[in-house]
CSV table of C-alpha atoms in Angstrom, one decimal:
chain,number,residue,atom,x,y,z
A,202,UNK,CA,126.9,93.5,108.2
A,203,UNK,CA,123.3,94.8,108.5
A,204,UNK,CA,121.0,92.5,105.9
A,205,UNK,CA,119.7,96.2,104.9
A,206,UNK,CA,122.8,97.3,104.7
A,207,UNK,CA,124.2,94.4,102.7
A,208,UNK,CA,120.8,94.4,99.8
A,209,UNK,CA,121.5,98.5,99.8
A,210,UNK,CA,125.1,97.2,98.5
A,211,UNK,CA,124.3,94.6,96.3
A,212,UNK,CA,121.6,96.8,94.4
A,213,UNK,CA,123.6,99.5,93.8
A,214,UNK,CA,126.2,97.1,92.4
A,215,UNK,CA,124.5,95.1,90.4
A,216,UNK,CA,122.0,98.1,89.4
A,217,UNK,CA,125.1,100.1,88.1
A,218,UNK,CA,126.0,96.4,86.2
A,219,UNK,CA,122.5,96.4,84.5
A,220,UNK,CA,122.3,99.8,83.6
A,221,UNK,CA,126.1,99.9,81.8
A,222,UNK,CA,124.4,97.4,79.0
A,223,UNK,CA,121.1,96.7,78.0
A,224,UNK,CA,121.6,93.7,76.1
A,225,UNK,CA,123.1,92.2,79.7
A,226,UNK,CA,120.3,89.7,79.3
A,227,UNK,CA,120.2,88.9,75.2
A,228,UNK,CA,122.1,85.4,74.3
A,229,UNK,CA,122.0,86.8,70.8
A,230,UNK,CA,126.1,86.6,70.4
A,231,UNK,CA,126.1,83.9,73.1
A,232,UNK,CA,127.4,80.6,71.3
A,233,UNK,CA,127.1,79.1,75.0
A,234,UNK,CA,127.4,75.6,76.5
A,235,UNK,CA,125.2,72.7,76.3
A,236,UNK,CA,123.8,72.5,80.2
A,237,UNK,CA,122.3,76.0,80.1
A,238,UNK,CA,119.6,76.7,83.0
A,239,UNK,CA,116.4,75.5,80.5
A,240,UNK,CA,118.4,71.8,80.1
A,241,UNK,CA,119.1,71.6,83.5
A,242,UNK,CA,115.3,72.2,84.6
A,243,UNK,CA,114.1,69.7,81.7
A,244,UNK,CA,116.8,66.5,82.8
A,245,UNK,CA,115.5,67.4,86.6
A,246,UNK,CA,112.1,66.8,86.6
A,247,UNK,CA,111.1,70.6,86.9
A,248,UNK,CA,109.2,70.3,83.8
A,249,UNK,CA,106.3,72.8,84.4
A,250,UNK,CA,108.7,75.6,85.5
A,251,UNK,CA,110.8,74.5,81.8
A,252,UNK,CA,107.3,74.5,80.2
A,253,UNK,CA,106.0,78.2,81.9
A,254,UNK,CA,109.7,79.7,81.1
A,255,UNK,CA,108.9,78.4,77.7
A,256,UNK,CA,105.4,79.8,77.4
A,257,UNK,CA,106.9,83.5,78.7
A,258,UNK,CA,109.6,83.4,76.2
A,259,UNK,CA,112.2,83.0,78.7
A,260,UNK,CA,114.1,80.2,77.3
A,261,UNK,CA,116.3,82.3,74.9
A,262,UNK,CA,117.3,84.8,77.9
A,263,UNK,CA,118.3,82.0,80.5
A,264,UNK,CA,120.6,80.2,77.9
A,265,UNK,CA,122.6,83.4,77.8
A,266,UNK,CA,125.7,83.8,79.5
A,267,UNK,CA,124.1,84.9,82.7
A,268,UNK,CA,125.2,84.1,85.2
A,269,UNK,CA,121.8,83.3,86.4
A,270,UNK,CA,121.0,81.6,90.0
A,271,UNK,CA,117.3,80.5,89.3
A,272,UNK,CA,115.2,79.5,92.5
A,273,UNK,CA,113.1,76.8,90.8
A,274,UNK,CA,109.7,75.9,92.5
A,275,UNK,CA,108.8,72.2,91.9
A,276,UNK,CA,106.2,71.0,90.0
A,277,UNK,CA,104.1,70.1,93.3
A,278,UNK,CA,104.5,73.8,94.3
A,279,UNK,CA,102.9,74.9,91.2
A,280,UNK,CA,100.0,72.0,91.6
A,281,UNK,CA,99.6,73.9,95.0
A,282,UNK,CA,98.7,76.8,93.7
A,283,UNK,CA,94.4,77.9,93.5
A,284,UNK,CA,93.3,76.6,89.7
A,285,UNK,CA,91.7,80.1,89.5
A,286,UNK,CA,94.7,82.3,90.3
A,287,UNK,CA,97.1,79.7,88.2
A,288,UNK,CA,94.6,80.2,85.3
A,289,UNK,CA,94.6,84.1,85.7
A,290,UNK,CA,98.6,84.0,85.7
A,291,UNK,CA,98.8,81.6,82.9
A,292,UNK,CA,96.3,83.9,80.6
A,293,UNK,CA,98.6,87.2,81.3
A,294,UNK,CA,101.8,86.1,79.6
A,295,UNK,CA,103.1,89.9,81.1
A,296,UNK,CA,102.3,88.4,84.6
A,297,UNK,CA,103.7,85.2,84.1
A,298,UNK,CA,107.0,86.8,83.1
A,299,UNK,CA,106.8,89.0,86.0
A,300,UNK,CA,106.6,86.1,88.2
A,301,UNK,CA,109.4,83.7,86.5
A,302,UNK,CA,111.5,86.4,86.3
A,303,UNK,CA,111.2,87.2,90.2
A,304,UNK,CA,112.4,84.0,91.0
A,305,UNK,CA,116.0,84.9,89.1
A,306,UNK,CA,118.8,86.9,90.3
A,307,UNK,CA,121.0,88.4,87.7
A,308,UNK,CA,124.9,87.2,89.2
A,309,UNK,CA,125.8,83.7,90.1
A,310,UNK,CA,124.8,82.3,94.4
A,311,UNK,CA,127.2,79.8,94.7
A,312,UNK,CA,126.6,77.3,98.1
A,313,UNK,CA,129.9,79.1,99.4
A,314,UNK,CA,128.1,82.8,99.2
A,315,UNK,CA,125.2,80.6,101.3
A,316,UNK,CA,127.9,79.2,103.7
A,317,UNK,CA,129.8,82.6,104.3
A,318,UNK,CA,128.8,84.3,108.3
A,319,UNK,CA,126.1,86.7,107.0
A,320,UNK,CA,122.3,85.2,108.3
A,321,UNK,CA,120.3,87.5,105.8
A,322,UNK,CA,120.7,88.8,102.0
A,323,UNK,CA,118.1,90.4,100.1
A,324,UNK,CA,119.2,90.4,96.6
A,325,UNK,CA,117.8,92.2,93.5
A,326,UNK,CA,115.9,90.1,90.9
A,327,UNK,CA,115.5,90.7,87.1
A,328,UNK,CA,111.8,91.5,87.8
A,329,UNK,CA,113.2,94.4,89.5
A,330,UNK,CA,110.4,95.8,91.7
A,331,UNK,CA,111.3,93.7,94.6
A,332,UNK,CA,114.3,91.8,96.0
A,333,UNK,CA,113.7,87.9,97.4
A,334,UNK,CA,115.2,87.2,101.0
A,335,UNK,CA,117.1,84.3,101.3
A,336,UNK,CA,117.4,83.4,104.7
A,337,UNK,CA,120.9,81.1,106.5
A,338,UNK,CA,119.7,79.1,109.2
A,339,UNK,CA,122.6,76.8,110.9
A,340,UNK,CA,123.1,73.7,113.0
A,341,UNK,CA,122.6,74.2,117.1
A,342,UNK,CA,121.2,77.9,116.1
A,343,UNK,CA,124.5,80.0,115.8
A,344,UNK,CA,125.0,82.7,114.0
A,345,UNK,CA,128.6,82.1,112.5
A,346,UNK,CA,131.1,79.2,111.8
A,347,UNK,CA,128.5,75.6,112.5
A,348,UNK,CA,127.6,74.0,109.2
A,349,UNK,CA,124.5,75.6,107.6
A,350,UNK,CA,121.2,73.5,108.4
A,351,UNK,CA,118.7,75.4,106.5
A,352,UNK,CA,118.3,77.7,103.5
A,353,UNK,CA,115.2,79.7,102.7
A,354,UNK,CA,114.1,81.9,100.1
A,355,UNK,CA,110.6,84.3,101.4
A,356,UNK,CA,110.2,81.4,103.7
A,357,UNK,CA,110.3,78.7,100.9
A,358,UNK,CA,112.9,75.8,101.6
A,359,UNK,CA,115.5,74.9,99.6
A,360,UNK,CA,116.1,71.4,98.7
A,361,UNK,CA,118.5,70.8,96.4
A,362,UNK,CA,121.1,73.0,94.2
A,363,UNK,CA,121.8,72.0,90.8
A,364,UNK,CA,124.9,73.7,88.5
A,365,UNK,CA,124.3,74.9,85.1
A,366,UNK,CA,127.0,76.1,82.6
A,367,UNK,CA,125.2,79.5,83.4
A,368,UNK,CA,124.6,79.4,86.7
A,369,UNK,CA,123.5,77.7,89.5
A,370,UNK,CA,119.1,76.5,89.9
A,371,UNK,CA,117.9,76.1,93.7
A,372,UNK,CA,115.1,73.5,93.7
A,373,UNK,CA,112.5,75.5,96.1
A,374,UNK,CA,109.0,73.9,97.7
A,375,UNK,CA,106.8,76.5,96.8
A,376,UNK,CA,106.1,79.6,94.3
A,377,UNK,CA,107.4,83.2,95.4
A,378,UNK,CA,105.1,86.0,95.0
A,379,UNK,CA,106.5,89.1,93.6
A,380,UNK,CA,104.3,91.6,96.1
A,381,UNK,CA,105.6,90.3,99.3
A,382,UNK,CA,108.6,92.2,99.5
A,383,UNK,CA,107.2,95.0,97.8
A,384,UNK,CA,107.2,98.2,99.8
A,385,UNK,CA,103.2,98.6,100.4
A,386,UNK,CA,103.4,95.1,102.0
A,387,UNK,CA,103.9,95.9,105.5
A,388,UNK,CA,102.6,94.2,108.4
A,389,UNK,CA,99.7,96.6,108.9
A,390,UNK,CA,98.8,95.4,105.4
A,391,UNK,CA,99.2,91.8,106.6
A,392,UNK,CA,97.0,92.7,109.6
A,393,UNK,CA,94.6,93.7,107.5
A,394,UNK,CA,94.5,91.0,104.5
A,395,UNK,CA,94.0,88.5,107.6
A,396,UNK,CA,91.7,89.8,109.5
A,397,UNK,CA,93.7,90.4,112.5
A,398,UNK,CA,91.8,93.4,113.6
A,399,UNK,CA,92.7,93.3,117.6
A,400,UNK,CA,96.2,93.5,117.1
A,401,UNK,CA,96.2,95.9,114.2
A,402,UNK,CA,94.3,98.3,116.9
A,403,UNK,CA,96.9,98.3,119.2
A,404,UNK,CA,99.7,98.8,116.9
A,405,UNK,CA,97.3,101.9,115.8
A,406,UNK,CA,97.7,102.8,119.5
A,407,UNK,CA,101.2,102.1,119.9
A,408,UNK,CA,102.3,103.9,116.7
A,409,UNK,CA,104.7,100.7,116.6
A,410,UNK,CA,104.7,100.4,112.3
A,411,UNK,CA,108.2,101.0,112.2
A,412,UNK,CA,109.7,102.4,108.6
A,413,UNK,CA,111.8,100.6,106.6
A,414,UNK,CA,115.4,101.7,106.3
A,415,UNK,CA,119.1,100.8,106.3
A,416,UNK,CA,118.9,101.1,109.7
A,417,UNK,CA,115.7,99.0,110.3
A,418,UNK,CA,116.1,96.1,112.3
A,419,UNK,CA,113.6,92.9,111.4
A,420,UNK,CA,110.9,91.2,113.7
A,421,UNK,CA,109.1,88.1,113.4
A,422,UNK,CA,105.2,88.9,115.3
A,423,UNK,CA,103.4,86.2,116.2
A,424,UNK,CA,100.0,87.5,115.9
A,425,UNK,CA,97.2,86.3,118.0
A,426,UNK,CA,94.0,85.6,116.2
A,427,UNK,CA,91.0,88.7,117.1
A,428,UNK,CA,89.6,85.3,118.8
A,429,UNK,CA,92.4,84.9,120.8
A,430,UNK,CA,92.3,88.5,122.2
A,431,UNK,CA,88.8,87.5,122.9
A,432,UNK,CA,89.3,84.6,125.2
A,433,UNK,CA,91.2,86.7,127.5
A,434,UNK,CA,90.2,87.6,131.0
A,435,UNK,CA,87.3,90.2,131.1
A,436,UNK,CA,88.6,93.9,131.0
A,437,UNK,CA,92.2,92.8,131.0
A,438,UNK,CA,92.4,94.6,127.3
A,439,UNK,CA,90.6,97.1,127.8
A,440,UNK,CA,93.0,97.9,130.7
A,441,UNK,CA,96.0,97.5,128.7
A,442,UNK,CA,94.9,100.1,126.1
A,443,UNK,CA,94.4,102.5,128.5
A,444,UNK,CA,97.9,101.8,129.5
A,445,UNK,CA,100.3,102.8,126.7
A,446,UNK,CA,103.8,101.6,128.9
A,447,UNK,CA,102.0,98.2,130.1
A,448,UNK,CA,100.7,97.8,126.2
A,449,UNK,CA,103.5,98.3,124.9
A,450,UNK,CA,105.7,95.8,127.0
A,451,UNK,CA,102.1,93.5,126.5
A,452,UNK,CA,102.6,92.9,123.0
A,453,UNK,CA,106.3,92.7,122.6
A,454,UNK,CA,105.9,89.2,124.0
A,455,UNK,CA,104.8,88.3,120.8
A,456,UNK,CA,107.7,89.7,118.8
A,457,UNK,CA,111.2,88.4,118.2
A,458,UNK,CA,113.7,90.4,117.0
A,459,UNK,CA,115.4,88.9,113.5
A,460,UNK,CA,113.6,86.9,110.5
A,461,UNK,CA,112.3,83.5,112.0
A,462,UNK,CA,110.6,81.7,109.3
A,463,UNK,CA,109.4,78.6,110.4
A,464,UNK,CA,111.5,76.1,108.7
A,465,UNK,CA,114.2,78.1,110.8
A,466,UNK,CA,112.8,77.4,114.2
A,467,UNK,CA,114.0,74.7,116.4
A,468,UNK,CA,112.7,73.9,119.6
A,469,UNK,CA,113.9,75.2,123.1
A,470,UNK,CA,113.9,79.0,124.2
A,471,UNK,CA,113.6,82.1,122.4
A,472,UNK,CA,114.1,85.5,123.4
A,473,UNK,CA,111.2,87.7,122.7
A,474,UNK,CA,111.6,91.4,121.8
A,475,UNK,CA,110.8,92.7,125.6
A,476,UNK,CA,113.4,90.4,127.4
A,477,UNK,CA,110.8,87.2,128.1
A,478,UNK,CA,111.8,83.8,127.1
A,479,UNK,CA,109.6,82.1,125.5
A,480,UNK,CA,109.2,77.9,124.7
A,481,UNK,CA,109.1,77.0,121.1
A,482,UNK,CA,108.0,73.6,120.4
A,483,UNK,CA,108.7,72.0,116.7
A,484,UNK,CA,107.9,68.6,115.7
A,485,UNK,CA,106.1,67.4,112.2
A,486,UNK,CA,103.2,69.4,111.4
A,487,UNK,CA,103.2,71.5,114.1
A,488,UNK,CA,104.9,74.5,115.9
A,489,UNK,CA,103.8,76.3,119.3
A,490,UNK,CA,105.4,79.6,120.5
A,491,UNK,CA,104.7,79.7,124.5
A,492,UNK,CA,101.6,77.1,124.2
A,493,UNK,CA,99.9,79.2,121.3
A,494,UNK,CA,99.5,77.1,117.8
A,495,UNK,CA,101.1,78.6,115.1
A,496,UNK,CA,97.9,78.5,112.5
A,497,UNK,CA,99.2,80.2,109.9
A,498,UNK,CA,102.9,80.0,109.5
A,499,UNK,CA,105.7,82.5,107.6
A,500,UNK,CA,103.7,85.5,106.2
A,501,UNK,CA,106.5,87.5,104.4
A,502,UNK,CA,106.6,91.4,104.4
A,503,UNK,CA,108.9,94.0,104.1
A,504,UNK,CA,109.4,94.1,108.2
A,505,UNK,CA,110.0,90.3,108.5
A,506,UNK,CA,107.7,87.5,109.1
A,507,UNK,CA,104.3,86.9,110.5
A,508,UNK,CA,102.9,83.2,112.3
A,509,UNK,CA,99.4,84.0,113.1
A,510,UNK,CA,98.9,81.8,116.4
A,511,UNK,CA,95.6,81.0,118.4
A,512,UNK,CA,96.3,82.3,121.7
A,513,UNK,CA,98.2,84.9,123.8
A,514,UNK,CA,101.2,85.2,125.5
A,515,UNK,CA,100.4,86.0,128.8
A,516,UNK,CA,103.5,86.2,131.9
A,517,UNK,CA,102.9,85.3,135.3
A,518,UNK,CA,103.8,89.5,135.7
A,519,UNK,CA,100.8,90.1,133.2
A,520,UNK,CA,98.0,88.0,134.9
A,521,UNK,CA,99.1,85.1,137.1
A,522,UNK,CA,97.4,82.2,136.0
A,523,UNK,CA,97.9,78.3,135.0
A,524,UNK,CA,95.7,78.5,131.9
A,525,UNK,CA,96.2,79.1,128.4
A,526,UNK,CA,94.0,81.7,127.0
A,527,UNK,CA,93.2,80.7,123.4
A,528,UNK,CA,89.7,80.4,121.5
């Protein structure tokens, strides 16, 4: 099933859910169990995520009878975080509880929904303004049936599940952000947060911002720096946006078709959107796509996934040549 078509289904559903009862959420009449989702974060060692549901007067709502799956960032991911913006979050107690509550979906995610044959889900969260991604990734790349590998939520990995008596927590390595799967966060607005000025121009030339619908289907762009674009032969640009049909097949070298975050890459070939295959290398620390460094890996948006890389892709078709063109 479409991952569109699946999150259209699961919002409905569990919108209808929410909407029957208003006190979905309250544990007032909950007598409950003793490992609710608050205990299990304290005996884990997730003890500023227990301490920030705490301060946003979460703690009665996630001992309710849920079921809750919590994706639980780790105290290093919250350490991670810029002092100034962790200081502006923890001052807004509205903001904070936006954020917590992002990271929690209002129905149970047990490991055999992550195991079942579909790749993508987007799933509602009880913030409510955006869903979170959670992304499959399994053994030998396959799509079905090989023992699932990977598991990634916006791009964060998961690294351990723990069971509560309400639910299940997923120990995460980093902090989701609310606004990256919100609808205004599209990968012209990526293009422009970045500074990726050459390539949002020839998307403006293309018209190639696609709209997002049930019938969308998701691409991972690995976007060349402006300096990258710079480093290429003289005039060869120039020639290429004059050239809508060579353009357009120019910079589909740089897209792949699906979600590819980057804890979901493997090295060995990948097909890129225009029929070239290209070499991905992984090892620690690093990841290349056709030669080009990945510098900025797994920008979320509501299209898919953006690695900002430091060269271009250029075929032997393009401009023959035994060089990399990078800054």
């Amino acid at each position: 099933m479409n991952g569109f078509l699946l999150a259209t289904f699961l919002l409905l559903a569990v919108g209808s859910t929410l909407g029957s009862n208003s006190n979905q959420y309250s544990s007032a009449s909950y007598t409950g169990c003793r490992d609710t989702i608050p205990s299990v974060l304290k005996k884990n060692g997730l003890t500023k995520l227990a301490a920030l549901v705490t301060e946003a007067g979460l703690v009665d709502t996630l001992s309710g009878p849920g079921p809750f799956t919590l994706f639980a960032p780790t105290d290093e991911a919250f350490a991670s975080i810029d002092p100034n913006t962790l200081k502006i979050i923890l001052e807004d107690v509205n903001l904070l509880k936006d954020i917590l509550t992002y990271h929690v979906v209002a129905f149970e995610i047990p490991p055999s929904f992550l195991s079942a044959t579909q790749q993508v889900y987007q799933l509602p969260t009880v913030q409510g303004s955006a869903p979170v991604r959670i992304n499959v990734y399994r053994e030998n790349g396959a799509i079905t049936f090989d023992p699932v590998k990977t598991v990634t939520v916006n791009g964060a990995l998961v690294l351990r599940k723990l069971k509560a008596c309400n639910g299940y927590v997923y120990v995460i390595d980093k902090v989701l952000n609310p606004k990256d799967l919100m609808p205004e966060n599209d990968q012209v607005a990526i293009f422009q947060r970045y500074g990726l000025t050459t390539i949002k121009k020839i998307f403006d030339v293309l018209g190639a911002v696609p709209s997002v619908n049930i019938f969308y289907r998701p691409e991972t762009i690995f976007a060349p720096t402006d300096a990258a674009f710079t480093a290429l032969p003289p005039g060869l640009l120039d020639s290429l946006l004059a050239d809508k049909k060579k353009l357009y097949k120019f910079i589909n070298n740089q897209i792949v078709s699906g979600y590819h975050y980057s804890r979901g890459l493997e090295t060995g070939p990948i097909l890129a959107a225009f029929g070239v295959v290209v070499d991905v290398q992984v090892s620690p620390g690093k990841i290349t796509y056709g030669g080009a460094n990945v510098v900025i890996p797994d920008i979320t948006n509501v299209q898919g996934v953006i690695h900002v890389v430091d060269a271009v892709l250029l075929t032997d078709e393009d401009y023959p040549a035994d060089k990399k063109y990078s800054y």
